[in-house]
C-alpha positions as YAML, in Angstrom:
chain: A
units: angstrom
residues:
- id: 1
  name: MET
  ca: [24.18, 11.77, 35.80]
- id: 2
  name: LEU
  ca: [20.64, 14.03, 36.20]
- id: 3
  name: THR
  ca: [20.68, 13.69, 31.90]
- id: 4
  name: ARG
  ca: [21.35, 9.85, 32.10]
- id: 5
  name: LEU
  ca: [18.63, 9.32, 35.00]
- id: 6
  name: ILE
  ca: [16.39, 11.75, 32.51]
- id: 7
  name: LEU
  ca: [16.98, 9.17, 29.90]
- id: 8
  name: ALA
  ca: [16.29, 6.17, 31.30]
- id: 9
  name: PHE
  ca: [13.24, 7.51, 32.61]
- id: 10
  name: ALA
  ca: [12.26, 8.49, 29.52]
- id: 11
  name: ILE
  ca: [12.48, 4.84, 27.61]
- id: 12
  name: PHE
  ca: [11.20, 2.80, 30.76]
- id: 13
  name: SER
  ca: [8.01, 5.61, 29.98]
- id: 14
  name: SER
  ca: [7.49, 5.02, 26.95]
- id: 15
  name: THR
  ca: [8.29, 1.22, 26.88]
- id: 16
  name: VAL
  ca: [5.40, 0.84, 29.38]
- id: 17
  name: PHE
  ca: [3.41, 3.16, 26.88]
- id: 18
  name: ALA
  ca: [3.75, 0.76, 24.48]
- id: 19
  name: GLN
  ca: [2.74, -2.42, 26.39]
- id: 20
  name: SER
  ca: [0.12, -1.07, 27.68]
- id: 21
  name: LEU
  ca: [-1.31, -0.16, 24.06]
- id: 22
  name: ARG
  ca: [-4.38, -1.93, 22.64]
- id: 23
  name: ILE
  ca: [-4.37, -0.84, 18.81]
- id: 24
  name: VAL
  ca: [-7.21, -2.17, 16.12]
- id: 25
  name: SER
  ca: [-5.99, -1.19, 12.47]
- id: 26
  name: THR
  ca: [-8.84, -0.90, 10.07]
- id: 27
  name: ALA
  ca: [-6.44, -0.88, 7.16]
- id: 28
  name: PRO
  ca: [-3.81, -3.37, 5.80]
- id: 29
  name: SER
  ca: [-1.30, -0.59, 5.32]
- id: 30
  name: ILE
  ca: [-1.75, 0.17, 9.03]
- id: 31
  name: THR
  ca: [-1.44, -3.05, 10.41]
- id: 32
  name: GLU
  ca: [1.85, -3.93, 8.55]
- id: 33
  name: LEU
  ca: [3.71, -0.49, 9.32]
- id: 34
  name: LEU
  ca: [2.60, -1.47, 13.07]
- id: 35
  name: TYR
  ca: [4.06, -4.68, 12.35]
- id: 36
  name: ALA
  ca: [7.14, -2.95, 11.31]
- id: 37
  name: LEU
  ca: [7.54, -1.13, 14.03]
- id: 38
  name: GLY
  ca: [7.55, -3.81, 16.09]
- id: 39
  name: LEU
  ca: [4.12, -3.55, 17.71]
- id: 40
  name: GLY
  ca: [2.25, -6.69, 16.55]
- id: 41
  name: ASP
  ca: [1.54, -8.13, 19.83]
- id: 42
  name: ARG
  ca: [-0.26, -4.49, 20.76]
- id: 43
  name: ILE
  ca: [-3.04, -5.37, 17.73]
- id: 44
  name: VAL
  ca: [-6.11, -6.86, 19.06]
- id: 45
  name: GLY
  ca: [-8.22, -6.48, 15.69]
- id: 46
  name: VAL
  ca: [-7.58, -5.78, 11.89]
- id: 47
  name: ASP
  ca: [-9.88, -5.45, 8.87]
- id: 48
  name: ARG
  ca: [-10.43, -8.74, 6.56]
- id: 49
  name: PHE
  ca: [-8.05, -7.91, 4.25]
- id: 50
  name: SER
  ca: [-4.99, -7.71, 6.69]
- id: 51
  name: HIS
  ca: [-3.18, -11.18, 5.95]
- id: 52
  name: TYR
  ca: [0.57, -9.93, 6.09]
- id: 53
  name: PRO
  ca: [2.95, -10.97, 7.97]
- id: 54
  name: ALA
  ca: [1.09, -14.07, 8.50]
- id: 55
  name: GLU
  ca: [0.38, -13.67, 12.26]
- id: 56
  name: ALA
  ca: [-2.07, -10.91, 10.87]
- id: 57
  name: ALA
  ca: [-4.57, -13.03, 9.93]
- id: 58
  name: LYS
  ca: [-4.52, -14.97, 13.17]
- id: 59
  name: LYS
  ca: [-6.21, -11.78, 15.22]
- id: 60
  name: PRO
  ca: [-9.60, -10.70, 15.75]
- id: 61
  name: GLN
  ca: [-11.33, -9.29, 12.63]
- id: 62
  name: ILE
  ca: [-13.51, -5.74, 12.51]
- id: 63
  name: GLY
  ca: [-14.55, -6.08, 9.34]
- id: 64
  name: ASP
  ca: [-13.69, -4.28, 5.74]
- id: 65
  name: TYR
  ca: [-11.91, -1.55, 5.98]
- id: 66
  name: ALA
  ca: [-13.97, 0.61, 4.35]
- id: 67
  name: ALA
  ca: [-17.01, 0.39, 6.98]
- id: 68
  name: PRO
  ca: [-15.83, -1.83, 9.68]
- id: 69
  name: ASN
  ca: [-17.81, -2.68, 12.46]
- id: 70
  name: LEU
  ca: [-17.66, -0.31, 15.04]
- id: 71
  name: GLU
  ca: [-19.65, -2.19, 17.63]
- id: 72
  name: ALA
  ca: [-16.91, -5.36, 16.92]
- id: 73
  name: ILE
  ca: [-14.19, -2.61, 17.69]
- id: 74
  name: ALA
  ca: [-15.80, -1.27, 20.90]
- id: 75
  name: GLN
  ca: [-16.09, -5.03, 22.51]
- id: 76
  name: LEU
  ca: [-11.91, -4.88, 21.65]
- id: 77
  name: LYS
  ca: [-11.81, -2.01, 24.26]
- id: 78
  name: PRO
  ca: [-8.91, -0.38, 22.26]
- id: 79
  name: SER
  ca: [-6.67, 2.38, 23.36]
- id: 80
  name: LEU
  ca: [-5.81, 3.81, 19.80]
- id: 81
  name: VAL
  ca: [-7.52, 2.96, 16.58]
- id: 82
  name: ILE
  ca: [-5.74, 3.99, 13.58]
- id: 83
  name: ILE
  ca: [-7.70, 4.62, 10.39]
- id: 84
  name: PRO
  ca: [-6.88, 5.51, 6.59]
- id: 85
  name: THR
  ca: [-8.47, 8.75, 5.29]
- id: 86
  name: ASN
  ca: [-11.73, 8.15, 5.11]
- id: 87
  name: PRO
  ca: [-14.69, 9.98, 3.43]
- id: 88
  name: VAL
  ca: [-17.43, 8.05, 5.13]
- id: 89
  name: GLN
  ca: [-16.65, 10.52, 8.62]
- id: 90
  name: LEU
  ca: [-15.16, 7.20, 10.35]
- id: 91
  name: ARG
  ca: [-12.99, 8.83, 12.58]
- id: 92
  name: GLN
  ca: [-16.02, 11.15, 14.36]
- id: 93
  name: ARG
  ca: [-18.36, 8.12, 14.31]
- id: 94
  name: LEU
  ca: [-15.60, 6.14, 16.23]
- id: 95
  name: GLU
  ca: [-15.29, 9.18, 18.75]
- id: 96
  name: ALA
  ca: [-18.59, 8.96, 19.94]
- id: 97
  name: LEU
  ca: [-18.42, 5.86, 20.83]
- id: 98
  name: HIS
  ca: [-15.36, 7.77, 23.24]
- id: 99
  name: LEU
  ca: [-12.06, 5.89, 21.07]
- id: 100
  name: ARG
  ca: [-9.05, 7.33, 20.50]
- id: 101
  name: VAL
  ca: [-8.36, 7.95, 16.72]
- id: 102
  name: LEU
  ca: [-5.83, 8.64, 14.48]
- id: 103
  name: GLU
  ca: [-6.46, 9.46, 10.69]
- id: 104
  name: LEU
  ca: [-3.65, 8.45, 8.43]
- id: 105
  name: ASP
  ca: [-3.01, 9.70, 4.52]
- id: 106
  name: GLN
  ca: [-0.75, 6.97, 3.16]
- id: 107
  name: GLU
  ca: [-1.38, 8.08, -1.03]
- id: 108
  name: GLY
  ca: [1.86, 9.09, -2.00]
- id: 109
  name: ILE
  ca: [5.25, 8.64, -0.78]
- id: 110
  name: PRO
  ca: [5.81, 11.62, 0.90]
- id: 111
  name: ALA
  ca: [2.94, 11.03, 2.96]
- id: 112
  name: LEU
  ca: [3.87, 7.74, 3.15]
- id: 113
  name: TYR
  ca: [6.89, 8.51, 5.43]
- id: 114
  name: LYS
  ca: [5.03, 11.00, 7.70]
- id: 115
  name: SER
  ca: [2.34, 8.17, 8.22]
- id: 116
  name: PHE
  ca: [5.32, 6.39, 9.81]
- id: 117
  name: ARG
  ca: [6.21, 9.29, 11.74]
- id: 118
  name: VAL
  ca: [2.90, 9.91, 13.17]
- id: 119
  name: VAL
  ca: [1.94, 6.74, 14.12]
- id: 120
  name: GLY
  ca: [5.68, 6.47, 15.77]
- id: 121
  name: GLU
  ca: [4.74, 9.16, 17.85]
- id: 122
  name: ALA
  ca: [1.57, 7.89, 18.80]
- id: 123
  name: THR
  ca: [2.95, 4.71, 20.07]
- id: 124
  name: GLY
  ca: [5.99, 5.43, 21.83]
- id: 125
  name: SER
  ca: [8.14, 4.26, 18.87]
- id: 126
  name: ARG
  ca: [9.62, 7.21, 17.67]
- id: 127
  name: ASP
  ca: [12.75, 5.46, 16.85]
- id: 128
  name: ARG
  ca: [12.00, 2.74, 15.00]
- id: 129
  name: ALA
  ca: [10.09, 5.31, 12.82]
- id: 130
  name: GLU
  ca: [12.90, 7.30, 11.99]
- id: 131
  name: LYS
  ca: [14.91, 4.24, 11.27]
- id: 132
  name: LEU
  ca: [12.14, 2.71, 8.94]
- id: 133
  name: THR
  ca: [11.64, 6.03, 7.05]
- id: 134
  name: ARG
  ca: [15.48, 5.93, 6.24]
- id: 135
  name: ASP
  ca: [15.65, 2.54, 5.15]
- id: 136
  name: VAL
  ca: [12.65, 2.81, 2.81]
- id: 137
  name: GLN
  ca: [14.05, 6.19, 1.41]
- id: 138
  name: SER
  ca: [17.75, 4.37, 1.18]
- id: 139
  name: GLN
  ca: [16.33, 1.58, -0.78]
- id: 140
  name: LEU
  ca: [14.19, 3.50, -3.32]
- id: 141
  name: ALA
  ca: [16.83, 5.78, -3.87]
- id: 142
  name: ALA
  ca: [19.23, 2.77, -4.57]
- id: 143
  name: ILE
  ca: [16.30, 1.27, -7.13]
- id: 144
  name: GLN
  ca: [15.70, 4.86, -8.51]
- id: 145
  name: ALA
  ca: [19.26, 5.25, -9.37]
- id: 146
  name: LYS
  ca: [19.41, 2.17, -11.15]
- id: 147
  name: SER
  ca: [16.67, 3.03, -13.05]
- id: 148
  name: ALA
  ca: [18.08, 5.94, -14.09]
- id: 149
  name: LYS
  ca: [20.21, 4.54, -16.35]
- id: 150
  name: LEU
  ca: [17.64, 2.58, -18.35]
- id: 151
  name: LYS
  ca: [15.56, 3.33, -20.98]
- id: 152
  name: GLN
  ca: [12.31, 3.97, -19.64]
- id: 153
  name: ALA
  ca: [9.20, 2.24, -20.63]
- id: 154
  name: ARG
  ca: [5.94, 3.32, -20.76]
- id: 155
  name: VAL
  ca: [3.73, 1.27, -19.08]
- id: 156
  name: MET
  ca: [-0.35, 1.08, -17.94]
- id: 157
  name: PHE
  ca: [-1.44, -0.49, -14.48]
- id: 158
  name: VAL
  ca: [-4.89, -1.74, -14.48]
- id: 159
  name: VAL
  ca: [-6.39, -1.70, -10.98]
- id: 160
  name: ALA
  ca: [-10.11, -2.87, -11.89]
- id: 161
  name: ARG
  ca: [-12.16, -3.73, -14.37]
- id: 162
  name: THR
  ca: [-14.98, -6.09, -15.17]
- id: 163
  name: PRO
  ca: [-14.03, -10.08, -14.85]
- id: 164
  name: GLY
  ca: [-13.69, -11.91, -17.88]
- id: 165
  name: SER
  ca: [-13.93, -8.91, -20.08]
- id: 166
  name: LEU
  ca: [-11.71, -5.50, -21.27]
- id: 167
  name: ASP
  ca: [-14.57, -3.14, -20.04]
- id: 168
  name: GLY
  ca: [-14.80, -1.47, -17.39]
- id: 169
  name: LEU
  ca: [-11.23, -0.49, -16.98]
- id: 170
  name: MET
  ca: [-9.78, 1.39, -14.05]
- id: 171
  name: VAL
  ca: [-5.95, 2.34, -14.37]
- id: 172
  name: ALA
  ca: [-3.90, 4.02, -11.69]
- id: 173
  name: GLY
  ca: [-3.75, 7.84, -12.41]
- id: 174
  name: GLU
  ca: [-1.54, 10.84, -11.40]
- id: 175
  name: ALA
  ca: [-2.86, 10.86, -8.15]
- id: 176
  name: SER
  ca: [-2.47, 7.13, -6.90]
- id: 177
  name: TYR
  ca: [0.65, 5.55, -5.21]
- id: 178
  name: LEU
  ca: [1.13, 3.87, -7.92]
- id: 179
  name: ASN
  ca: [2.30, 6.30, -10.38]
- id: 180
  name: GLU
  ca: [5.56, 7.45, -7.68]
- id: 181
  name: ILE
  ca: [6.56, 3.84, -7.61]
- id: 182
  name: ILE
  ca: [6.37, 3.50, -11.53]
- id: 183
  name: ALA
  ca: [8.50, 6.66, -11.73]
- id: 184
  name: ILE
  ca: [10.72, 5.55, -9.35]
- id: 185
  name: ALA
  ca: [11.42, 2.23, -10.87]
- id: 186
  name: GLY
  ca: [12.13, 3.69, -14.05]
- id: 187
  name: GLY
  ca: [8.68, 3.66, -15.94]
- id: 188
  name: VAL
  ca: [6.43, 6.43, -17.70]
- id: 189
  name: ASN
  ca: [2.40, 6.11, -16.62]
- id: 190
  name: VAL
  ca: [0.59, 6.65, -19.83]
- id: 191
  name: PHE
  ca: [-2.27, 7.80, -17.65]
- id: 192
  name: LYS
  ca: [-0.29, 10.68, -15.73]
- id: 193
  name: ASP
  ca: [-1.82, 13.50, -17.39]
- id: 194
  name: ALA
  ca: [-5.12, 11.81, -15.34]
- id: 195
  name: ARG
  ca: [-5.46, 14.19, -12.61]
- id: 196
  name: SER
  ca: [-7.77, 11.20, -10.21]
- id: 197
  name: ALA
  ca: [-5.71, 8.82, -8.64]
- id: 198
  name: TYR
  ca: [-7.57, 5.65, -10.33]
- id: 199
  name: PRO
  ca: [-9.77, 7.14, -13.66]
- id: 200
  name: LYS
  ca: [-11.86, 5.09, -15.37]
- id: 201
  name: VAL
  ca: [-10.46, 4.28, -19.13]
- id: 202
  name: SER
  ca: [-12.02, 3.44, -22.49]
- id: 203
  name: LEU
  ca: [-10.11, 0.58, -24.35]
- id: 204
  name: GLU
  ca: [-10.17, 3.07, -27.20]
- id: 205
  name: GLU
  ca: [-7.78, 5.13, -24.64]
- id: 206
  name: VAL
  ca: [-5.48, 2.09, -23.88]
- id: 207
  name: LEU
  ca: [-5.10, 1.91, -27.60]
- id: 208
  name: ALA
  ca: [-4.53, 5.38, -28.69]
- id: 209
  name: ARG
  ca: [-1.81, 5.37, -25.71]
- id: 210
  name: ASN
  ca: [-0.42, 2.33, -26.79]
- id: 211
  name: PRO
  ca: [1.57, 1.46, -23.48]
- id: 212
  name: ASP
  ca: [4.57, -0.24, -23.73]
- id: 213
  name: VAL
  ca: [3.45, -2.59, -20.59]
- id: 214
  name: ILE
  ca: [0.55, -3.64, -18.99]
- id: 215
  name: ILE
  ca: [0.39, -4.76, -15.35]
- id: 216
  name: ASP
  ca: [-3.07, -5.92, -15.03]
- id: 217
  name: MET
  ca: [-4.36, -6.49, -11.17]
- id: 218
  name: GLY
  ca: [-7.87, -6.46, -12.45]
- id: 219
  name: GLU
  ca: [-9.64, -9.31, -11.05]
- id: 220
  name: MET
  ca: [-7.35, -9.89, -8.44]
- id: 221
  name: ALA
  ca: [-8.26, -7.21, -6.24]
- id: 222
  name: ASP
  ca: [-8.33, -10.68, -3.06]
- id: 223
  name: THR
  ca: [-4.55, -11.57, -3.81]
- id: 224
  name: VAL
  ca: [-4.76, -14.89, -1.60]
- id: 225
  name: GLY
  ca: [-4.78, -18.52, -3.74]
- id: 226
  name: VAL
  ca: [-4.61, -16.59, -7.11]
- id: 227
  name: SER
  ca: [-3.37, -19.17, -9.02]
- id: 228
  name: ASP
  ca: [-1.09, -19.04, -12.62]
- id: 229
  name: ALA
  ca: [-3.96, -20.26, -14.14]
- id: 230
  name: GLN
  ca: [-6.34, -17.12, -13.26]
- id: 231
  name: LYS
  ca: [-3.08, -15.19, -14.50]
- id: 232
  name: SER
  ca: [-2.75, -16.89, -17.39]
- id: 233
  name: LYS
  ca: [-6.59, -16.41, -18.29]
- id: 234
  name: VAL
  ca: [-5.95, -12.31, -17.53]
- id: 235
  name: VAL
  ca: [-3.04, -12.20, -20.20]
- id: 236
  name: GLY
  ca: [-5.02, -13.84, -22.55]
- id: 237
  name: LEU
  ca: [-7.52, -11.48, -22.83]
- id: 238
  name: TRP
  ca: [-5.49, -9.03, -24.22]
- id: 239
  name: SER
  ca: [-3.89, -11.12, -26.52]
- id: 240
  name: ARG
  ca: [-6.96, -9.93, -29.57]
- id: 241
  name: MET
  ca: [-5.34, -6.38, -29.20]
- id: 242
  name: SER
  ca: [-2.23, -7.08, -31.11]
- id: 243
  name: SER
  ca: [-2.42, -3.69, -32.17]
- id: 244
  name: ILE
  ca: [-0.88, -2.29, -28.74]
- id: 245
  name: GLY
  ca: [2.78, -2.79, -27.94]
- id: 246
  name: ALA
  ca: [2.64, -4.33, -24.51]
- id: 247
  name: VAL
  ca: [0.61, -7.06, -26.45]
- id: 248
  name: ARG
  ca: [2.46, -7.40, -29.38]
- id: 249
  name: THR
  ca: [6.47, -7.89, -27.38]
- id: 250
  name: ARG
  ca: [4.39, -9.97, -24.85]
- id: 251
  name: ARG
  ca: [4.70, -7.51, -22.17]
- id: 252
  name: VAL
  ca: [1.39, -8.03, -20.24]
- id: 253
  name: HIS
  ca: [1.70, -9.09, -17.01]
- id: 254
  name: ALA
  ca: [-0.98, -10.55, -14.54]
- id: 255
  name: VAL
  ca: [0.24, -9.31, -10.90]
- id: 256
  name: ALA
  ca: [-1.66, -10.45, -7.74]
- id: 257
  name: SER
  ca: [0.10, -8.92, -4.74]
- id: 258
  name: ASP
  ca: [-0.61, -6.68, -1.97]
- id: 259
  name: ILE
  ca: [2.68, -5.13, -2.62]
- id: 260
  name: PHE
  ca: [1.30, -2.98, -5.22]
- id: 261
  name: VAL
  ca: [-2.23, -1.51, -3.65]
- id: 262
  name: VAL
  ca: [-0.82, -1.41, -0.14]
- id: 263
  name: PRO
  ca: [0.82, 1.63, 0.92]
- id: 264
  name: GLY
  ca: [3.43, 0.32, 3.23]
- id: 265
  name: PRO
  ca: [6.84, -0.43, 4.46]
- id: 266
  name: ARG
  ca: [7.08, -3.03, 1.75]
- id: 267
  name: VAL
  ca: [6.71, -0.26, -0.71]
- id: 268
  name: VAL
  ca: [10.29, -1.27, -1.53]
- id: 269
  name: ASP
  ca: [9.18, -4.66, -2.45]
- id: 270
  name: ALA
  ca: [6.61, -3.15, -4.80]
- id: 271
  name: ALA
  ca: [9.25, -0.93, -6.77]
- id: 272
  name: GLN
  ca: [11.43, -3.58, -6.90]
- id: 273
  name: ALA
  ca: [9.03, -5.53, -8.52]
- id: 274
  name: PHE
  ca: [7.99, -3.06, -10.99]
- id: 275
  name: PHE
  ca: [12.11, -2.60, -11.73]
- id: 276
  name: THR
  ca: [12.08, -6.26, -12.62]
- id: 277
  name: LEU
  ca: [8.63, -6.16, -14.86]
- id: 278
  name: LEU
  ca: [9.98, -3.19, -16.63]
- id: 279
  name: HIS
  ca: [13.51, -3.63, -16.81]
- id: 280
  name: PRO
  ca: [13.99, -7.32, -18.10]
- id: 281
  name: GLU
  ca: [17.32, -6.25, -19.64]
- id: 282
  name: ALA
  ca: [18.63, -5.23, -16.31]
- id: 283
  name: LYS
  ca: [20.98, -7.52, -14.31]
...
């Protein structure tokens, strides 16, 4: 009987604690995680790029996640502000305003799982966080098991470049979240030897590495409202580079989706999208 009472009290306390939270999210990945943990109604503010799920776009905005408006955050009277690892001492600046801050590293699959658990602990959602972690692990393992039976494709993922041209190319490198997802989906990142997460590369380097598949998100950082015509123009930019295998075989894909650049619960969607692009022969 005593054990049951203690358990019931713990559950009650956790529920009351969660209901009292007022959370500000400063990055889309954090917003998506909070919703996945059933904490959407506890969010009182988000960054301007948080638009998934649709309800997130209706929340008060606190500016850009790289440089949020501290005054706007303070006015929301949050009990918890969750931020991504930030090089501009954002945590210290928020703590100077006497705000409780949780800083998350989500760059990489192991770090992503850890972030699920850390947020679960901080918000009284431990069980949901553990379930989310197990579900994501299981689904990624299933995709990897499928891809292991297929021929690997050599891939380049473009995250940025000069609009309307093939200059200023920035691609996914070894330290990026994308590098791991590409591998799970059965691809080999042609720039995986680049130590930085998103190195700048020349067109000559691309020609030398000759990827089988090019996935280009370079002009679609703002993913909302991107048309098929815009995507076609991006594919057209590469058409003059016929010496690249991906161009010759028409395997240049323009994409515009947060799943590729927001490291959160939709990592499974990203892996499945990569799998589909890399293995069109798979049923």
